[in-house]
Coordinates of C-alpha atoms in Angstrom, one line a residue:
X1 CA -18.6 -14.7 10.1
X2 CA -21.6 -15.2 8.1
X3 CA -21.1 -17.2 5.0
X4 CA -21.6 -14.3 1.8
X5 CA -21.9 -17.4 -1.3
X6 CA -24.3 -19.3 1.5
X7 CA -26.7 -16.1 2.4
X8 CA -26.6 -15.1 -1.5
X9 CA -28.4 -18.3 -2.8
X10 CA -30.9 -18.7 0.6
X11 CA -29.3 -21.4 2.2
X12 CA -28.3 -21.4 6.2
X13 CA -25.0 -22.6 7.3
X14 CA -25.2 -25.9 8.8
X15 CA -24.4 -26.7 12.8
X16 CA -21.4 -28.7 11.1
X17 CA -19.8 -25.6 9.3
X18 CA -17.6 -23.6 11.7
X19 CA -18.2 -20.0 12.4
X20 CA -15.5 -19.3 10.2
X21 CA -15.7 -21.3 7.5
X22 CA -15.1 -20.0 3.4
X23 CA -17.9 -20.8 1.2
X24 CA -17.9 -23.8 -0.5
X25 CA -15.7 -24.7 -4.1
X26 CA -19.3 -25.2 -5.4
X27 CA -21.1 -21.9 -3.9
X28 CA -18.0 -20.0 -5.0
X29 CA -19.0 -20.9 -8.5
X30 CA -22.0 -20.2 -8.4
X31 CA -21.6 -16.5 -7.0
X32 CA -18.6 -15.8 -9.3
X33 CA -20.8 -16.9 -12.2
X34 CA -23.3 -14.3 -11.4
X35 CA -20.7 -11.6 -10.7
X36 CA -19.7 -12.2 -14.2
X37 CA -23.3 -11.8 -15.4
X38 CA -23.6 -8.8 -13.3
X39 CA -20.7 -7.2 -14.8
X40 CA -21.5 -8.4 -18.3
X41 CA -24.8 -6.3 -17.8
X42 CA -23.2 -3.4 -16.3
X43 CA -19.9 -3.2 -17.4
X44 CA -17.3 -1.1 -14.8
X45 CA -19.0 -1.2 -11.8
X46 CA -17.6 -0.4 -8.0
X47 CA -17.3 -3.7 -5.3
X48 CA -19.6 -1.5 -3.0
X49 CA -22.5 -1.4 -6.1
X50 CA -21.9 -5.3 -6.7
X51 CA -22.2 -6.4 -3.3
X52 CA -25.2 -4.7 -3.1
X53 CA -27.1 -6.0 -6.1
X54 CA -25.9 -9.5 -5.1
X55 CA -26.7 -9.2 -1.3
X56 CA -23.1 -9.8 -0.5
X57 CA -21.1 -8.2 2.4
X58 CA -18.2 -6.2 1.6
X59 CA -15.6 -8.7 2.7
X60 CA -17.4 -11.6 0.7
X61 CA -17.6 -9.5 -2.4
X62 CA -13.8 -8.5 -2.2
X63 CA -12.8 -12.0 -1.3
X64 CA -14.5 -12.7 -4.7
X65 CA -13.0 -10.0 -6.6
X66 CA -10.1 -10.9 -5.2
X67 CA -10.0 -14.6 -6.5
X68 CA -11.3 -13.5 -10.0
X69 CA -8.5 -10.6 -10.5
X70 CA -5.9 -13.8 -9.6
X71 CA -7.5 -16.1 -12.7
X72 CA -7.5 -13.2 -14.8
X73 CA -11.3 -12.5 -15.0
X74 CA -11.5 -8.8 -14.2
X75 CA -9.2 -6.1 -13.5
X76 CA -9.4 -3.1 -11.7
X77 CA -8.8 0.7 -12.4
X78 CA -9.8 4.0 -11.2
X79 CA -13.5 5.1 -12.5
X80 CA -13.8 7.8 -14.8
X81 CA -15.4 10.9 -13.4
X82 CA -17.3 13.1 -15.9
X83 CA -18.0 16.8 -14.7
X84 CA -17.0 18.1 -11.9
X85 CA -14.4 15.5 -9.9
X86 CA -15.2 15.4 -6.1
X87 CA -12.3 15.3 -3.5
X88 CA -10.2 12.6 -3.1
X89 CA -9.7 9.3 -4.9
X90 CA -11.7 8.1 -7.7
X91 CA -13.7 4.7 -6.6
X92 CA -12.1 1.5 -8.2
X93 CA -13.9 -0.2 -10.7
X94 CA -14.1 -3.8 -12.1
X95 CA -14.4 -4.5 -15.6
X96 CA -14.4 -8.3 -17.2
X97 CA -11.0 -9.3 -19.1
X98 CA -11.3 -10.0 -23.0
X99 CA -10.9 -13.7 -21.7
X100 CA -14.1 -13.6 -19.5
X101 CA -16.2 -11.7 -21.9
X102 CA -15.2 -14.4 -24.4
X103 CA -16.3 -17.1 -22.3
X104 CA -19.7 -15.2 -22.0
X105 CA -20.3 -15.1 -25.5
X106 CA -17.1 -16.7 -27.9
X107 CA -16.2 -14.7 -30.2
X108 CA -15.3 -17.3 -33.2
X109 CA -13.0 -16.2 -36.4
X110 CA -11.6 -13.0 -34.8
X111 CA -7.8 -13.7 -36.2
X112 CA -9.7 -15.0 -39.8
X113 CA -11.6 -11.8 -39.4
X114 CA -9.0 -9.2 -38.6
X115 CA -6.5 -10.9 -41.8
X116 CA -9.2 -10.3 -43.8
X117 CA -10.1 -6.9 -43.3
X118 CA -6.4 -6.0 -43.7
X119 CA -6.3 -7.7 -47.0
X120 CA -9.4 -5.5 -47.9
X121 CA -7.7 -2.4 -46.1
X122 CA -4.4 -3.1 -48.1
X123 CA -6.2 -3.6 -51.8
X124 CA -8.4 -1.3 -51.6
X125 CA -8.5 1.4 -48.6
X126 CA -10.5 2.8 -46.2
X127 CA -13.3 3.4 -48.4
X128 CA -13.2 -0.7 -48.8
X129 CA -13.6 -1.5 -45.2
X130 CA -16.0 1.1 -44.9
X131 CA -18.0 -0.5 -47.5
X132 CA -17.5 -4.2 -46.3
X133 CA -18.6 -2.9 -42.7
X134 CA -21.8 -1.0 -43.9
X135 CA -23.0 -4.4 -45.8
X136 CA -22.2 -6.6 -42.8
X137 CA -24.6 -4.4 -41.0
X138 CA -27.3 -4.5 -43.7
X139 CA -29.0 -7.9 -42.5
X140 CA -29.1 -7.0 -38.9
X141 CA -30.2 -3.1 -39.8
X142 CA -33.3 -5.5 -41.5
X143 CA -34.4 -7.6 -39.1
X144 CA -34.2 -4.4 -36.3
X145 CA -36.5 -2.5 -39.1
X146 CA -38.8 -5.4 -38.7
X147 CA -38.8 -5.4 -35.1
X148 CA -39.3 -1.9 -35.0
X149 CA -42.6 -2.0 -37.4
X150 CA -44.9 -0.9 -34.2
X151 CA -42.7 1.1 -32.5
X152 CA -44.1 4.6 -33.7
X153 CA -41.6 7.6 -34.1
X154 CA -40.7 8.6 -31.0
X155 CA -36.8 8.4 -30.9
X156 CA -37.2 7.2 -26.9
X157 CA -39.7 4.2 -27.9
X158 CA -37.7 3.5 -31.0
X159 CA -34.9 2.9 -28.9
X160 CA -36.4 0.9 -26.5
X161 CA -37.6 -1.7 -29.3
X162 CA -34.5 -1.5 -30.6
X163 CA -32.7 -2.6 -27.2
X164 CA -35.4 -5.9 -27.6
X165 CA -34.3 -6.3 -31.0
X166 CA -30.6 -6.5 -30.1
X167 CA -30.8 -8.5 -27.3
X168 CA -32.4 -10.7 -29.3
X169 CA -29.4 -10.8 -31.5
X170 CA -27.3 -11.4 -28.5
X171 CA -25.8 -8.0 -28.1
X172 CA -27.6 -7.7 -24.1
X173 CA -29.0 -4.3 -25.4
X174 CA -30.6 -2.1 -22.9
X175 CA -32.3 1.3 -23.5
X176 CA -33.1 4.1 -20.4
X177 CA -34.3 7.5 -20.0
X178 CA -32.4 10.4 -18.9
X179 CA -32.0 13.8 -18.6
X180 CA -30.7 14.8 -22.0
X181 CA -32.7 12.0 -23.9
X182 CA -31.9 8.6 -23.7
X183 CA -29.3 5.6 -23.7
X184 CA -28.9 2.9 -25.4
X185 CA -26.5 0.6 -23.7
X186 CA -25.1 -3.0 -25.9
X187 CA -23.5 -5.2 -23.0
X188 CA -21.8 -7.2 -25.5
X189 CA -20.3 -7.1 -28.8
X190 CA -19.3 -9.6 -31.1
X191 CA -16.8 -8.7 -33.3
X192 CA -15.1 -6.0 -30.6
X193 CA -11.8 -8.0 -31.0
X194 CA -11.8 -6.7 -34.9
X195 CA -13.7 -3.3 -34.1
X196 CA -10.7 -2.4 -31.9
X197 CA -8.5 -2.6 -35.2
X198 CA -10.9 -1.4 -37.5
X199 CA -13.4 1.2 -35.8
X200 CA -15.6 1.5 -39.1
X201 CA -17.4 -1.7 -37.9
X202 CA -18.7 0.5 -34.9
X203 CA -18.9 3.5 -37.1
X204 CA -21.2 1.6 -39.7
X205 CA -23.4 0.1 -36.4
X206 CA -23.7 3.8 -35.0
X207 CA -25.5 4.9 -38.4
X208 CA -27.8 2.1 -38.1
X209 CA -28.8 2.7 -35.2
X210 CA -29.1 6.3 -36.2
X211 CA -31.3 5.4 -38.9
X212 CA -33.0 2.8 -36.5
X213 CA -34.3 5.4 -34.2
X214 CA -35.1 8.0 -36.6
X215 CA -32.5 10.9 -35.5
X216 CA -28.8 11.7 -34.7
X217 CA -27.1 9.8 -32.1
X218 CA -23.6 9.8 -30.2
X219 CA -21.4 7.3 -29.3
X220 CA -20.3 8.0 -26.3
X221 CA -18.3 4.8 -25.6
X222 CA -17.6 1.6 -26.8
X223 CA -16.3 -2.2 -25.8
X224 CA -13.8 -2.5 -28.6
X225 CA -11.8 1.0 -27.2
X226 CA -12.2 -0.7 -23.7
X227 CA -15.3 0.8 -22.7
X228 CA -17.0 -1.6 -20.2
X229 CA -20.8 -1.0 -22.3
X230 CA -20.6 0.5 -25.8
X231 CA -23.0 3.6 -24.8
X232 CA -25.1 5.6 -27.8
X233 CA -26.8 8.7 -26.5
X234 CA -30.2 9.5 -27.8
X235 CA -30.7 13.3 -28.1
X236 CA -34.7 14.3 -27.5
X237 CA -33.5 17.3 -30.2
X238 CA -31.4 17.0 -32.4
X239 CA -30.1 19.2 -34.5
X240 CA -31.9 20.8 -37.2
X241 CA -29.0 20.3 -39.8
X242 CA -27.8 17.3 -38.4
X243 CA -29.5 14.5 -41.2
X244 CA -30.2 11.1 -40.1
X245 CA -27.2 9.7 -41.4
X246 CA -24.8 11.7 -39.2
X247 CA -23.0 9.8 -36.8
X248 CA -20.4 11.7 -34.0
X249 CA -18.4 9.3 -31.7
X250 CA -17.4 11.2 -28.7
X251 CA -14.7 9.5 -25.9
X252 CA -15.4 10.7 -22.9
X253 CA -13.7 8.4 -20.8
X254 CA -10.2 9.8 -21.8

């Protein structure tokens, strides 16, 4: 049996290693670490589609899956099919655990964080939060504006420099072109711990990148309702009574 850890970072097995040998503690690692990153990137994606960006077999990737659903990386669940749903079973999908995505990027404060928001909430409402969230945004809605400076006003472009921008501020931002528009996909968030209890953090993010890109936007997923990517779909025409503030969050997961 061909060694799957082994072929993955271009080394032979050597005469000494039995035909049946597991990959070593070390290689094991190694290719677990970049199934992370890979996930990280993508968010839910099928064993088939990992094995085959990581030039693994489908018994080695499994094996892997395997041993990271036992430590608690990932988990596993049916994959949500949008549209029309073709016979039989959905694929199974793998998506990091809160205690992998934290290792990929800590997030620090979340309890300090959350207590603080529900003293705000408490004292003085939704309006409050609302208000906290929109000025925690207002430094990194600046320095995207900055970024942006050449990006001209196509929404598609805009978006694209915007992915750069974010990635940059450690979100792992990526933008793409599709049928309807385009995508921008954030592969990490950093305060998704505190957006899942207060969704006006994402709701105040959503109408920056709104304003960011020049038209309306909707999010169409995110990490802190246990989303794999938070996902913001570009329209190429928007509405014409929809202003540039207006932000819809659609689930279509559910």
């Amino acid at each position: 049996m061909k060694n799957g850890a082994a072929a993955l970072d271009g080394h032979r097995p050597t005469a000494g290693t039995a035909a049946g040998a597991s990959a070593s503690p070390a290689a094991d690692v190694s290719t677990r670490d970049r199934v992370t990153r890979l996930l990280l990137e993508r968010g839910a994606t099928t064993a088939a589609q990992l094995g085959t960006a990581l030039g693994l077999s489908p018994a080695a990737i499994r094996r892997h899956l395997d041993a990271m659903l036992a430590d608690g990386d990932v988990v596993a669940r049916e994959e949500a099919v949008r549209g029309h749903r073709r016979r039989g079973r959905p694929a199974k999908v793998f998506l990091l655990t809160d205690a992998a995505r934290g290792r990929c990027g800590a997030h620090h404060y979340d309890n300090m964080a959350t207590a603080a928001l529900r003293w705000i909430a408490r004292t003085g409402g939704s309006a409050a939060v609302e208000a906290f969230a929109a000025e925690q945004v207002a430094a990194l809605e600046s320095r995207c504006q900055a970024a942006l400076a050449d990006a001209g006003d196509d929404p598609l472009a805009r978006a694209a420099a915007l992915a750069a921008a974010l990635t940059a501020e450690g979100y792992a931002a990526s933008a793409t072109a599709i049928a309807t528009g385009g995508q921008l996909c954030q592969h990490h968030c950093p305060v998704a711990h505190v957006a899942a209890e207060f969704p006006q953090l994402c709701e105040a993010e959503t109408a920056v990148i709104s304003r960011l890109v020049g038209t309306h936007v909707q999010r169409l997923a995110t990490i802190a309702h246990g989303d794999g990517v938070c996902t913001t779909h570009i329209p190429t025409q928007p509405g014409r009574e929809q202003s540039e503030r207006t932000v819809t969050t659609v689930r279509t997961d559910r």
